[in-house]
Amino acid sequence: MSQEQPPQASPSVSLGVDAAEYDGGLSAFFKARPRLFGIAYRMLGSAAEAEDIVQDAWLRWQTANRSVVENPTAFLATTTTRLCINAAQSAHSRRETYVGPWLPEPVDTSSDPNLGAERGEALSLAVLILLEKLSPIERAAYILREAFDYEYSEIANILQMEEANVRQLVSRGRKHIADGRRTPVSPAEQRRLLAAFIDAAQKGNMAALENLFAEDVASYSDGGGLVRAAQKPLSGRERVAKFIAAFSSHFWTGVTIEWVEVNGQSSVLVLRDGSVAALATIDASVEGIDQILWLMRPSKLVAVSRSRQPVGQPYSSGLAIS
């Protein structure tokens, strides 16, 4: 994510507090902000929704009695996590009526590979898809432990439950991820396979595609009902290869390809007339390419499109500070 600049407005008038107190609170918030966004994004799979959560956390931080807060980052992380649990429950209902496969919104991680966390866990699109199958509380426990290295006792305090229960939630999350995904290949091999896939897809080379795919490969296209895309997942080596080869003559005509790093993995942007039309990436194991993910819904491409803006162009974080 791009680095944000503190606001220049005079805070003492709008908040009713002295400037020194405001500046201290603002400094603590911006120090914690990468972590807050990292938690919210992993919980919700949406950069836009994560920004809304961070905004809400900021509003609550403004009205909190900060004089009694010993650890601002811990306070803000707790607030953010609890807000995310509530938001995830609402998001689940909306996604049940989503048109076609729902995929997480990709984010640029070239400048922050771990996206505000101690480790790059729970960040790849394939893992975020699996996390959607967990309950919000299970998801929170897994993310806080595996990505942010929180102690079980700290997670118990955040989730307001017994430590033994937290351990069970994390264990359940680990098993769910392990059962749902093969051990991924190295970043270099993932990029090599993606490059070979794009080349074969552009040429419509069905034999080459089949050689790259795992036997149970699946292709997911997220157009959200707004862009022409397959509304059901496709699976199986031959079926997926036929599908991709069939649209090679028109999908790739007149486009340019741009390599990017999103969610800790190599991906490609498909550009038409200079604008991002789609993002494609893969998840792969020693079996070959296991998943092909196509992001085509315009709102899902906002974050990666924004990261391509020319140097010097103003960046809007979506954080309204009053």
PDB file of C-alpha atoms in Angstrom:
ATOM      1  CA  MET A   1       0.000   0.000   0.000  1.00  0.00           C
ATOM      2  CA  SER A   2       1.181   3.539  -0.632  1.00  0.00           C
ATOM      3  CA  GLN A   3       2.507   5.545   2.293  1.00  0.00           C
ATOM      4  CA  GLU A   4      -0.045   8.002   3.619  1.00  0.00           C
ATOM      5  CA  GLN A   5       0.711  11.537   4.784  1.00  0.00           C
ATOM      6  CA  PRO A   6      -0.768  12.913   8.034  1.00  0.00           C
ATOM      7  CA  PRO A   7      -3.516  15.478   7.457  1.00  0.00           C
ATOM      8  CA  GLN A   8      -2.729  19.171   7.575  1.00  0.00           C
ATOM      9  CA  ALA A   9      -6.006  20.345   9.078  1.00  0.00           C
ATOM     10  CA  SER A  10      -6.057  21.971  12.508  1.00  0.00           C
ATOM     11  CA  PRO A  11      -7.317  19.243  14.844  1.00  0.00           C
ATOM     12  CA  SER A  12      -7.953  21.279  17.975  1.00  0.00           C
ATOM     13  CA  VAL A  13     -11.018  22.904  16.438  1.00  0.00           C
ATOM     14  CA  SER A  14     -12.673  19.783  14.985  1.00  0.00           C
ATOM     15  CA  LEU A  15     -11.971  17.374  17.830  1.00  0.00           C
ATOM     16  CA  GLY A  16     -12.148  19.612  20.858  1.00  0.00           C
ATOM     17  CA  VAL A  17      -8.761  18.435  22.134  1.00  0.00           C
ATOM     18  CA  ASP A  18      -5.397  20.152  22.245  1.00  0.00           C
ATOM     19  CA  ALA A  19      -3.023  19.708  19.346  1.00  0.00           C
ATOM     20  CA  ALA A  20      -0.431  17.782  21.352  1.00  0.00           C
ATOM     21  CA  GLU A  21      -2.958  15.138  22.408  1.00  0.00           C
ATOM     22  CA  TYR A  22      -4.282  14.877  18.864  1.00  0.00           C
ATOM     23  CA  ASP A  23      -0.819  14.565  17.360  1.00  0.00           C
ATOM     24  CA  GLY A  24       0.071  11.816  19.831  1.00  0.00           C
ATOM     25  CA  GLY A  25      -3.080   9.897  19.003  1.00  0.00           C
ATOM     26  CA  LEU A  26      -2.560  10.387  15.292  1.00  0.00           C
ATOM     27  CA  SER A  27       1.044   9.203  15.478  1.00  0.00           C
ATOM     28  CA  ALA A  28       0.029   6.056  17.369  1.00  0.00           C
ATOM     29  CA  PHE A  29      -2.712   5.342  14.864  1.00  0.00           C
ATOM     30  CA  PHE A  30      -0.537   5.712  11.794  1.00  0.00           C
ATOM     31  CA  LYS A  31       2.138   3.549  13.390  1.00  0.00           C
ATOM     32  CA  ALA A  32      -0.442   0.791  13.856  1.00  0.00           C
ATOM     33  CA  ARG A  33      -2.237   1.343  10.570  1.00  0.00           C
ATOM     34  CA  PRO A  34      -0.354  -1.233   8.408  1.00  0.00           C
ATOM     35  CA  ARG A  35      -1.157  -3.909  10.997  1.00  0.00           C
ATOM     36  CA  LEU A  36      -4.788  -2.861  11.189  1.00  0.00           C
ATOM     37  CA  PHE A  37      -5.206  -2.989   7.427  1.00  0.00           C
ATOM     38  CA  GLY A  38      -3.393  -6.336   7.302  1.00  0.00           C
ATOM     39  CA  ILE A  39      -5.772  -7.839   9.857  1.00  0.00           C
ATOM     40  CA  ALA A  40      -8.881  -6.395   8.225  1.00  0.00           C
ATOM     41  CA  TYR A  41      -7.900  -7.395   4.704  1.00  0.00           C
ATOM     42  CA  ARG A  42      -7.173 -10.991   5.690  1.00  0.00           C
ATOM     43  CA  MET A  43     -10.445 -11.195   7.600  1.00  0.00           C
ATOM     44  CA  LEU A  44     -12.610  -9.772   4.809  1.00  0.00           C
ATOM     45  CA  GLY A  45     -10.733 -10.435   1.559  1.00  0.00           C
ATOM     46  CA  SER A  46     -11.548  -6.921   0.396  1.00  0.00           C
ATOM     47  CA  ALA A  47      -9.272  -3.888   0.349  1.00  0.00           C
ATOM     48  CA  ALA A  48     -12.264  -1.550   0.179  1.00  0.00           C
ATOM     49  CA  GLU A  49     -13.980  -3.172   3.167  1.00  0.00           C
ATOM     50  CA  ALA A  50     -10.681  -3.248   5.061  1.00  0.00           C
ATOM     51  CA  GLU A  51     -10.279   0.501   4.520  1.00  0.00           C
ATOM     52  CA  ASP A  52     -13.785   1.018   5.929  1.00  0.00           C
ATOM     53  CA  ILE A  53     -12.863  -0.988   9.019  1.00  0.00           C
ATOM     54  CA  VAL A  54      -9.669   1.014   9.519  1.00  0.00           C
ATOM     55  CA  GLN A  55     -11.696   4.218   9.178  1.00  0.00           C
ATOM     56  CA  ASP A  56     -14.125   2.959  11.824  1.00  0.00           C
ATOM     57  CA  ALA A  57     -11.226   2.049  14.119  1.00  0.00           C
ATOM     58  CA  TRP A  58      -9.872   5.580  13.706  1.00  0.00           C
ATOM     59  CA  LEU A  59     -13.226   7.090  14.678  1.00  0.00           C
ATOM     60  CA  ARG A  60     -13.325   4.933  17.799  1.00  0.00           C
ATOM     61  CA  TRP A  61      -9.734   5.851  18.604  1.00  0.00           C
ATOM     62  CA  GLN A  62     -10.681   9.528  18.481  1.00  0.00           C
ATOM     63  CA  THR A  63     -13.348   9.095  21.155  1.00  0.00           C
ATOM     64  CA  ALA A  64     -11.402   6.652  23.352  1.00  0.00           C
ATOM     65  CA  ASN A  65      -9.886   7.737  26.665  1.00  0.00           C
ATOM     66  CA  ARG A  66      -6.334   7.369  25.404  1.00  0.00           C
ATOM     67  CA  SER A  67      -4.822   8.379  28.740  1.00  0.00           C
ATOM     68  CA  VAL A  68      -5.619   4.911  30.124  1.00  0.00           C
ATOM     69  CA  VAL A  69      -4.475   2.970  27.048  1.00  0.00           C
ATOM     70  CA  GLU A  70      -1.084   1.423  27.805  1.00  0.00           C
ATOM     71  CA  ASN A  71      -0.551  -0.150  24.387  1.00  0.00           C
ATOM     72  CA  PRO A  72      -2.232   1.773  21.535  1.00  0.00           C
ATOM     73  CA  THR A  73      -1.382  -0.864  18.917  1.00  0.00           C
ATOM     74  CA  ALA A  74      -2.939  -3.628  21.019  1.00  0.00           C
ATOM     75  CA  PHE A  75      -6.036  -1.511  21.640  1.00  0.00           C
ATOM     76  CA  LEU A  76      -6.415  -0.701  17.952  1.00  0.00           C
ATOM     77  CA  ALA A  77      -5.778  -4.293  16.843  1.00  0.00           C
ATOM     78  CA  THR A  78      -8.430  -5.523  19.274  1.00  0.00           C
ATOM     79  CA  THR A  79     -10.906  -2.926  18.042  1.00  0.00           C
ATOM     80  CA  THR A  80     -10.171  -3.780  14.418  1.00  0.00           C
ATOM     81  CA  THR A  81     -10.513  -7.535  14.937  1.00  0.00           C
ATOM     82  CA  ARG A  82     -13.863  -7.206  16.670  1.00  0.00           C
ATOM     83  CA  LEU A  83     -15.155  -4.873  13.983  1.00  0.00           C
ATOM     84  CA  CYS A  84     -14.037  -7.402  11.366  1.00  0.00           C
ATOM     85  CA  ILE A  85     -15.866 -10.270  13.040  1.00  0.00           C
ATOM     86  CA  ASN A  86     -19.110  -8.300  12.843  1.00  0.00           C
ATOM     87  CA  ALA A  87     -18.426  -7.232   9.263  1.00  0.00           C
ATOM     88  CA  ALA A  88     -17.557 -10.786   8.188  1.00  0.00           C
ATOM     89  CA  GLN A  89     -20.904 -12.045   9.427  1.00  0.00           C
ATOM     90  CA  SER A  90     -22.702  -9.496   7.236  1.00  0.00           C
ATOM     91  CA  ALA A  91     -20.409 -10.153   4.266  1.00  0.00           C
ATOM     92  CA  HIS A  92     -21.202 -13.876   4.377  1.00  0.00           C
ATOM     93  CA  SER A  93     -24.887 -13.181   3.753  1.00  0.00           C
ATOM     94  CA  ARG A  94     -24.103 -10.907   0.802  1.00  0.00           C
ATOM     95  CA  ARG A  95     -21.735 -13.414  -0.782  1.00  0.00           C
ATOM     96  CA  GLU A  96     -24.364 -16.144  -0.699  1.00  0.00           C
ATOM     97  CA  THR A  97     -26.217 -14.210  -3.426  1.00  0.00           C
ATOM     98  CA  TYR A  98     -23.083 -13.192  -5.355  1.00  0.00           C
ATOM     99  CA  VAL A  99     -23.278 -13.852  -9.101  1.00  0.00           C
ATOM    100  CA  GLY A 100     -20.643 -16.429 -10.009  1.00  0.00           C
ATOM    101  CA  PRO A 101     -17.591 -17.395  -7.943  1.00  0.00           C
ATOM    102  CA  TRP A 102     -16.566 -14.861  -5.293  1.00  0.00           C
ATOM    103  CA  LEU A 103     -12.819 -14.230  -5.189  1.00  0.00           C
ATOM    104  CA  PRO A 104     -10.894 -11.961  -2.816  1.00  0.00           C
ATOM    105  CA  GLU A 105      -9.914  -8.511  -4.029  1.00  0.00           C
ATOM    106  CA  PRO A 106      -6.186  -8.577  -4.898  1.00  0.00           C
ATOM    107  CA  VAL A 107      -3.787  -6.060  -3.339  1.00  0.00           C
ATOM    108  CA  ASP A 108      -0.306  -4.952  -4.353  1.00  0.00           C
ATOM    109  CA  THR A 109       2.323  -6.391  -1.993  1.00  0.00           C
ATOM    110  CA  SER A 110       5.460  -5.331  -3.858  1.00  0.00           C
ATOM    111  CA  SER A 111       6.410  -2.781  -1.177  1.00  0.00           C
ATOM    112  CA  ASP A 112       5.180  -4.806   1.820  1.00  0.00           C
ATOM    113  CA  PRO A 113       5.325  -8.567   1.089  1.00  0.00           C
ATOM    114  CA  ASN A 114       3.773  -9.481   4.460  1.00  0.00           C
ATOM    115  CA  LEU A 115       1.095  -6.750   4.324  1.00  0.00           C
ATOM    116  CA  GLY A 116       1.615  -5.432   7.830  1.00  0.00           C
ATOM    117  CA  ALA A 117       2.199  -8.828   9.440  1.00  0.00           C
ATOM    118  CA  GLU A 118       5.148 -10.666  10.951  1.00  0.00           C
ATOM    119  CA  ARG A 119       4.767 -13.406   8.360  1.00  0.00           C
ATOM    120  CA  GLY A 120       3.211 -13.627   4.926  1.00  0.00           C
ATOM    121  CA  GLU A 121       0.676 -16.228   6.058  1.00  0.00           C
ATOM    122  CA  ALA A 122      -3.034 -16.058   5.234  1.00  0.00           C
ATOM    123  CA  LEU A 123      -2.340 -13.717   2.332  1.00  0.00           C
ATOM    124  CA  SER A 124      -2.386 -15.631  -0.958  1.00  0.00           C
ATOM    125  CA  LEU A 125      -5.689 -15.576  -2.801  1.00  0.00           C
ATOM    126  CA  ALA A 126      -5.929 -19.371  -2.555  1.00  0.00           C
ATOM    127  CA  VAL A 127      -5.664 -19.252   1.247  1.00  0.00           C
ATOM    128  CA  LEU A 128      -8.086 -16.330   1.549  1.00  0.00           C
ATOM    129  CA  ILE A 129     -10.627 -18.392  -0.385  1.00  0.00           C
ATOM    130  CA  LEU A 130     -10.208 -21.206   2.133  1.00  0.00           C
ATOM    131  CA  LEU A 131     -10.477 -18.798   5.063  1.00  0.00           C
ATOM    132  CA  GLU A 132     -13.929 -17.800   3.802  1.00  0.00           C
ATOM    133  CA  LYS A 133     -15.116 -21.287   4.778  1.00  0.00           C
ATOM    134  CA  LEU A 134     -14.174 -20.708   8.420  1.00  0.00           C
ATOM    135  CA  SER A 135     -16.421 -18.892  10.864  1.00  0.00           C
ATOM    136  CA  PRO A 136     -15.351 -15.273  11.537  1.00  0.00           C
ATOM    137  CA  ILE A 137     -14.037 -16.181  14.994  1.00  0.00           C
ATOM    138  CA  GLU A 138     -12.096 -19.178  13.654  1.00  0.00           C
ATOM    139  CA  ARG A 139     -10.691 -16.954  10.937  1.00  0.00           C
ATOM    140  CA  ALA A 140      -9.640 -14.280  13.429  1.00  0.00           C
ATOM    141  CA  ALA A 141      -7.872 -16.765  15.700  1.00  0.00           C
ATOM    142  CA  TYR A 142      -5.988 -18.331  12.783  1.00  0.00           C
ATOM    143  CA  ILE A 143      -4.950 -14.995  11.267  1.00  0.00           C
ATOM    144  CA  LEU A 144      -3.784 -13.454  14.534  1.00  0.00           C
ATOM    145  CA  ARG A 145      -1.704 -16.518  15.359  1.00  0.00           C
ATOM    146  CA  GLU A 146      -0.329 -17.539  11.967  1.00  0.00           C
ATOM    147  CA  ALA A 147       0.202 -14.151  10.321  1.00  0.00           C
ATOM    148  CA  PHE A 148       0.715 -11.791  13.259  1.00  0.00           C
ATOM    149  CA  ASP A 149       2.340 -14.160  15.759  1.00  0.00           C
ATOM    150  CA  TYR A 150       0.064 -13.232  18.656  1.00  0.00           C
ATOM    151  CA  GLU A 151       0.346 -15.320  21.808  1.00  0.00           C
ATOM    152  CA  TYR A 152      -2.634 -17.532  22.538  1.00  0.00           C
ATOM    153  CA  SER A 153      -3.308 -15.517  25.688  1.00  0.00           C
ATOM    154  CA  GLU A 154      -3.410 -12.294  23.659  1.00  0.00           C
ATOM    155  CA  ILE A 155      -5.842 -13.796  21.163  1.00  0.00           C
ATOM    156  CA  ALA A 156      -8.005 -15.039  24.032  1.00  0.00           C
ATOM    157  CA  ASN A 157      -8.207 -11.489  25.354  1.00  0.00           C
ATOM    158  CA  ILE A 158      -9.099 -10.081  21.937  1.00  0.00           C
ATOM    159  CA  LEU A 159     -11.772 -12.708  21.277  1.00  0.00           C
ATOM    160  CA  GLN A 160     -12.910 -12.806  24.909  1.00  0.00           C
ATOM    161  CA  MET A 161     -12.693 -16.554  25.306  1.00  0.00           C
ATOM    162  CA  GLU A 162     -10.634 -19.161  27.119  1.00  0.00           C
ATOM    163  CA  GLU A 163      -7.105 -19.807  25.874  1.00  0.00           C
ATOM    164  CA  ALA A 164      -7.856 -23.516  25.424  1.00  0.00           C
ATOM    165  CA  ASN A 165     -10.682 -22.625  23.055  1.00  0.00           C
ATOM    166  CA  VAL A 166      -8.368 -20.358  21.072  1.00  0.00           C
ATOM    167  CA  ARG A 167      -5.907 -23.213  20.639  1.00  0.00           C
ATOM    168  CA  GLN A 168      -8.709 -25.380  19.284  1.00  0.00           C
ATOM    169  CA  LEU A 169      -9.760 -22.668  16.833  1.00  0.00           C
ATOM    170  CA  VAL A 170      -6.217 -22.215  15.534  1.00  0.00           C
ATOM    171  CA  SER A 171      -5.736 -25.975  15.223  1.00  0.00           C
ATOM    172  CA  ARG A 172      -9.001 -26.243  13.307  1.00  0.00           C
ATOM    173  CA  GLY A 173      -7.911 -23.449  10.985  1.00  0.00           C
ATOM    174  CA  ARG A 174      -4.545 -25.078  10.308  1.00  0.00           C
ATOM    175  CA  LYS A 175      -6.206 -28.379   9.463  1.00  0.00           C
ATOM    176  CA  HIS A 176      -8.701 -26.675   7.170  1.00  0.00           C
ATOM    177  CA  ILE A 177      -5.938 -24.919   5.228  1.00  0.00           C
ATOM    178  CA  ALA A 178      -3.780 -28.053   5.055  1.00  0.00           C
ATOM    179  CA  ASP A 179      -6.689 -30.181   3.828  1.00  0.00           C
ATOM    180  CA  GLY A 180      -7.737 -27.643   1.215  1.00  0.00           C
ATOM    181  CA  ARG A 181      -4.411 -26.870  -0.413  1.00  0.00           C
ATOM    182  CA  ARG A 182      -1.332 -28.812  -1.475  1.00  0.00           C
ATOM    183  CA  THR A 183       2.102 -27.574  -0.456  1.00  0.00           C
ATOM    184  CA  PRO A 184       2.779 -24.636  -2.791  1.00  0.00           C
ATOM    185  CA  VAL A 185       5.815 -24.416  -5.056  1.00  0.00           C
ATOM    186  CA  SER A 186       8.514 -21.784  -4.593  1.00  0.00           C
ATOM    187  CA  PRO A 187       7.827 -18.201  -5.759  1.00  0.00           C
ATOM    188  CA  ALA A 188      10.261 -18.671  -8.655  1.00  0.00           C
ATOM    189  CA  GLU A 189       8.505 -21.851  -9.811  1.00  0.00           C
ATOM    190  CA  GLN A 190       5.082 -20.250  -9.432  1.00  0.00           C
ATOM    191  CA  ARG A 191       6.204 -17.384 -11.673  1.00  0.00           C
ATOM    192  CA  ARG A 192       7.670 -19.810 -14.225  1.00  0.00           C
ATOM    193  CA  LEU A 193       4.453 -21.798 -14.375  1.00  0.00           C
ATOM    194  CA  LEU A 194       2.371 -18.647 -14.684  1.00  0.00           C
ATOM    195  CA  ALA A 195       4.541 -17.397 -17.563  1.00  0.00           C
ATOM    196  CA  ALA A 196       4.216 -20.752 -19.321  1.00  0.00           C
ATOM    197  CA  PHE A 197       0.461 -20.730 -18.726  1.00  0.00           C
ATOM    198  CA  ILE A 198       0.015 -17.230 -20.168  1.00  0.00           C
ATOM    199  CA  ASP A 199       2.067 -18.173 -23.231  1.00  0.00           C
ATOM    200  CA  ALA A 200       0.049 -21.348 -23.838  1.00  0.00           C
ATOM    201  CA  ALA A 201      -3.247 -19.549 -23.189  1.00  0.00           C
ATOM    202  CA  GLN A 202      -2.436 -16.787 -25.665  1.00  0.00           C
ATOM    203  CA  LYS A 203      -1.543 -19.351 -28.316  1.00  0.00           C
ATOM    204  CA  GLY A 204      -4.530 -21.567 -27.559  1.00  0.00           C
ATOM    205  CA  ASN A 205      -2.125 -24.487 -27.183  1.00  0.00           C
ATOM    206  CA  MET A 206      -4.307 -27.095 -25.523  1.00  0.00           C
ATOM    207  CA  ALA A 207      -1.563 -29.731 -25.233  1.00  0.00           C
ATOM    208  CA  ALA A 208       0.773 -27.287 -23.505  1.00  0.00           C
ATOM    209  CA  LEU A 209      -1.995 -26.245 -21.132  1.00  0.00           C
ATOM    210  CA  GLU A 210      -2.767 -29.832 -20.182  1.00  0.00           C
ATOM    211  CA  ASN A 211       0.923 -30.471 -19.491  1.00  0.00           C
ATOM    212  CA  LEU A 212       0.953 -27.568 -17.027  1.00  0.00           C
ATOM    213  CA  PHE A 213      -2.195 -28.551 -15.153  1.00  0.00           C
ATOM    214  CA  ALA A 214      -2.716 -30.826 -12.190  1.00  0.00           C
ATOM    215  CA  GLU A 215      -5.296 -33.528 -12.877  1.00  0.00           C
ATOM    216  CA  ASP A 216      -7.906 -31.750 -10.725  1.00  0.00           C
ATOM    217  CA  VAL A 217      -7.092 -28.185 -11.798  1.00  0.00           C
ATOM    218  CA  ALA A 218      -9.904 -25.667 -11.303  1.00  0.00           C
ATOM    219  CA  SER A 219     -10.532 -22.305 -12.953  1.00  0.00           C
ATOM    220  CA  TYR A 220     -12.477 -19.564 -11.152  1.00  0.00           C
ATOM    221  CA  SER A 221     -13.643 -16.352 -12.846  1.00  0.00           C
ATOM    222  CA  ASP A 222     -14.986 -13.435 -10.809  1.00  0.00           C
ATOM    223  CA  GLY A 223     -16.973 -11.008 -12.933  1.00  0.00           C
ATOM    224  CA  GLY A 224     -19.634 -10.433 -10.300  1.00  0.00           C
ATOM    225  CA  GLY A 225     -22.349 -10.485 -12.943  1.00  0.00           C
ATOM    226  CA  LEU A 226     -21.024  -7.179 -14.296  1.00  0.00           C
ATOM    227  CA  VAL A 227     -18.455  -8.523 -16.745  1.00  0.00           C
ATOM    228  CA  ARG A 228     -18.775 -11.478 -19.079  1.00  0.00           C
ATOM    229  CA  ALA A 229     -17.143 -14.390 -17.261  1.00  0.00           C
ATOM    230  CA  ALA A 230     -17.804 -18.045 -16.468  1.00  0.00           C
ATOM    231  CA  GLN A 231     -20.400 -18.099 -13.698  1.00  0.00           C
ATOM    232  CA  LYS A 232     -19.425 -21.546 -12.465  1.00  0.00           C
ATOM    233  CA  PRO A 233     -16.009 -22.974 -11.618  1.00  0.00           C
ATOM    234  CA  LEU A 234     -14.535 -25.331 -14.192  1.00  0.00           C
ATOM    235  CA  SER A 235     -12.503 -28.341 -13.113  1.00  0.00           C
ATOM    236  CA  GLY A 236     -10.499 -31.142 -14.668  1.00  0.00           C
ATOM    237  CA  ARG A 237      -7.391 -30.957 -16.840  1.00  0.00           C
ATOM    238  CA  GLU A 238      -9.019 -31.492 -20.239  1.00  0.00           C
ATOM    239  CA  ARG A 239     -12.124 -29.419 -19.575  1.00  0.00           C
ATOM    240  CA  VAL A 240     -10.179 -26.386 -18.310  1.00  0.00           C
ATOM    241  CA  ALA A 241      -7.668 -26.617 -21.158  1.00  0.00           C
ATOM    242  CA  LYS A 242     -10.485 -26.710 -23.740  1.00  0.00           C
ATOM    243  CA  PHE A 243     -12.182 -23.706 -22.154  1.00  0.00           C
ATOM    244  CA  ILE A 244      -9.034 -21.569 -22.077  1.00  0.00           C
ATOM    245  CA  ALA A 245      -7.965 -22.571 -25.576  1.00  0.00           C
ATOM    246  CA  ALA A 246     -11.436 -21.732 -26.906  1.00  0.00           C
ATOM    247  CA  PHE A 247     -11.306 -18.055 -25.942  1.00  0.00           C
ATOM    248  CA  SER A 248      -7.654 -17.484 -26.862  1.00  0.00           C
ATOM    249  CA  SER A 249      -8.506 -15.924 -30.222  1.00  0.00           C
ATOM    250  CA  HIS A 250     -10.550 -13.057 -28.782  1.00  0.00           C
ATOM    251  CA  PHE A 251      -9.626 -12.607 -25.096  1.00  0.00           C
ATOM    252  CA  TRP A 252      -5.944 -11.935 -25.757  1.00  0.00           C
ATOM    253  CA  THR A 253      -6.367  -9.894 -28.934  1.00  0.00           C
ATOM    254  CA  GLY A 254      -5.250  -6.264 -28.561  1.00  0.00           C
ATOM    255  CA  VAL A 255      -4.191  -6.569 -24.927  1.00  0.00           C
ATOM    256  CA  THR A 256      -0.907  -5.955 -23.160  1.00  0.00           C
ATOM    257  CA  ILE A 257       0.420  -7.906 -20.199  1.00  0.00           C
ATOM    258  CA  GLU A 258       1.996  -6.392 -17.117  1.00  0.00           C
ATOM    259  CA  TRP A 259       3.641  -8.422 -14.357  1.00  0.00           C
ATOM    260  CA  VAL A 260       2.753  -7.466 -10.792  1.00  0.00           C
ATOM    261  CA  GLU A 261       3.085  -8.908  -7.314  1.00  0.00           C
ATOM    262  CA  VAL A 262      -0.225  -9.249  -5.529  1.00  0.00           C
ATOM    263  CA  ASN A 263      -0.937 -11.100  -2.316  1.00  0.00           C
ATOM    264  CA  GLY A 264       2.672 -12.258  -2.174  1.00  0.00           C
ATOM    265  CA  GLN A 265       2.575 -13.976  -5.566  1.00  0.00           C
ATOM    266  CA  SER A 266       3.416 -13.189  -9.165  1.00  0.00           C
ATOM    267  CA  SER A 267       0.366 -12.263 -11.209  1.00  0.00           C
ATOM    268  CA  VAL A 268      -0.364 -10.622 -14.535  1.00  0.00           C
ATOM    269  CA  LEU A 269      -2.562  -7.670 -15.343  1.00  0.00           C
ATOM    270  CA  VAL A 270      -4.406  -7.753 -18.641  1.00  0.00           C
ATOM    271  CA  LEU A 271      -4.696  -4.222 -20.009  1.00  0.00           C
ATOM    272  CA  ARG A 272      -6.955  -2.959 -22.764  1.00  0.00           C
ATOM    273  CA  ASP A 273      -6.362   0.574 -24.023  1.00  0.00           C
ATOM    274  CA  GLY A 274      -4.131   1.198 -21.021  1.00  0.00           C
ATOM    275  CA  SER A 275      -6.765   0.253 -18.433  1.00  0.00           C
ATOM    276  CA  VAL A 276      -6.757  -2.861 -16.263  1.00  0.00           C
ATOM    277  CA  ALA A 277      -9.366  -5.282 -17.601  1.00  0.00           C
ATOM    278  CA  ALA A 278      -8.425  -8.390 -15.623  1.00  0.00           C
ATOM    279  CA  LEU A 279      -5.915  -9.959 -13.295  1.00  0.00           C
ATOM    280  CA  ALA A 280      -4.823 -13.566 -13.666  1.00  0.00           C
ATOM    281  CA  THR A 281      -2.813 -15.664 -11.267  1.00  0.00           C
ATOM    282  CA  ILE A 282      -2.304 -19.298 -10.335  1.00  0.00           C
ATOM    283  CA  ASP A 283      -1.786 -21.497  -7.319  1.00  0.00           C
ATOM    284  CA  ALA A 284       0.541 -24.429  -7.976  1.00  0.00           C
ATOM    285  CA  SER A 285       2.089 -27.467  -6.320  1.00  0.00           C
ATOM    286  CA  VAL A 286       4.368 -30.296  -7.429  1.00  0.00           C
ATOM    287  CA  GLU A 287       1.300 -31.708  -9.204  1.00  0.00           C
ATOM    288  CA  GLY A 288       1.211 -28.656 -11.486  1.00  0.00           C
ATOM    289  CA  ILE A 289      -1.180 -25.716 -11.626  1.00  0.00           C
ATOM    290  CA  ASP A 290      -3.968 -26.407  -9.127  1.00  0.00           C
ATOM    291  CA  GLN A 291      -6.007 -23.228  -9.494  1.00  0.00           C
ATOM    292  CA  ILE A 292      -6.383 -20.473 -12.065  1.00  0.00           C
ATOM    293  CA  LEU A 293      -7.943 -17.301 -10.720  1.00  0.00           C
ATOM    294  CA  TRP A 294      -9.386 -14.603 -12.982  1.00  0.00           C
ATOM    295  CA  LEU A 295     -10.399 -11.280 -11.440  1.00  0.00           C
ATOM    296  CA  MET A 296     -12.571  -9.276 -13.838  1.00  0.00           C
ATOM    297  CA  ARG A 297     -15.086  -7.352 -11.745  1.00  0.00           C
ATOM    298  CA  PRO A 298     -14.054  -3.668 -12.029  1.00  0.00           C
ATOM    299  CA  SER A 299     -14.390  -2.947  -8.304  1.00  0.00           C
ATOM    300  CA  LYS A 300     -12.037  -5.844  -7.536  1.00  0.00           C
ATOM    301  CA  LEU A 301      -9.341  -4.233  -9.708  1.00  0.00           C
ATOM    302  CA  VAL A 302      -9.354  -0.791  -8.086  1.00  0.00           C
ATOM    303  CA  ALA A 303      -6.559  -1.474  -5.585  1.00  0.00           C
ATOM    304  CA  VAL A 304      -4.151  -2.961  -8.129  1.00  0.00           C
ATOM    305  CA  SER A 305      -5.017  -0.255 -10.659  1.00  0.00           C
ATOM    306  CA  ARG A 306      -4.331   2.432  -8.064  1.00  0.00           C
ATOM    307  CA  SER A 307      -0.916   0.967  -7.325  1.00  0.00           C
ATOM    308  CA  ARG A 308       0.049   1.546 -10.965  1.00  0.00           C
ATOM    309  CA  GLN A 309      -0.499   5.330 -10.801  1.00  0.00           C
ATOM    310  CA  PRO A 310       2.387   7.545 -11.971  1.00  0.00           C
ATOM    311  CA  VAL A 311       4.907   8.710  -9.398  1.00  0.00           C
ATOM    312  CA  GLY A 312       3.819  12.033  -7.947  1.00  0.00           C
ATOM    313  CA  GLN A 313       0.113  11.495  -8.505  1.00  0.00           C
ATOM    314  CA  PRO A 314      -1.847  12.113  -5.280  1.00  0.00           C
ATOM    315  CA  TYR A 315      -2.906   9.011  -3.402  1.00  0.00           C
ATOM    316  CA  SER A 316      -6.195   8.854  -1.562  1.00  0.00           C
ATOM    317  CA  SER A 317      -6.226   6.348   1.275  1.00  0.00           C
ATOM    318  CA  GLY A 318      -9.930   6.584   1.955  1.00  0.00           C
ATOM    319  CA  LEU A 319      -9.149   7.559   5.563  1.00  0.00           C
ATOM    320  CA  ALA A 320     -11.207  10.625   6.450  1.00  0.00           C
ATOM    321  CA  ILE A 321      -9.670  12.408   9.394  1.00  0.00           C
ATOM    322  CA  SER A 322     -11.753  15.188  10.881  1.00  0.00           C
TER     323      SER A 322
END
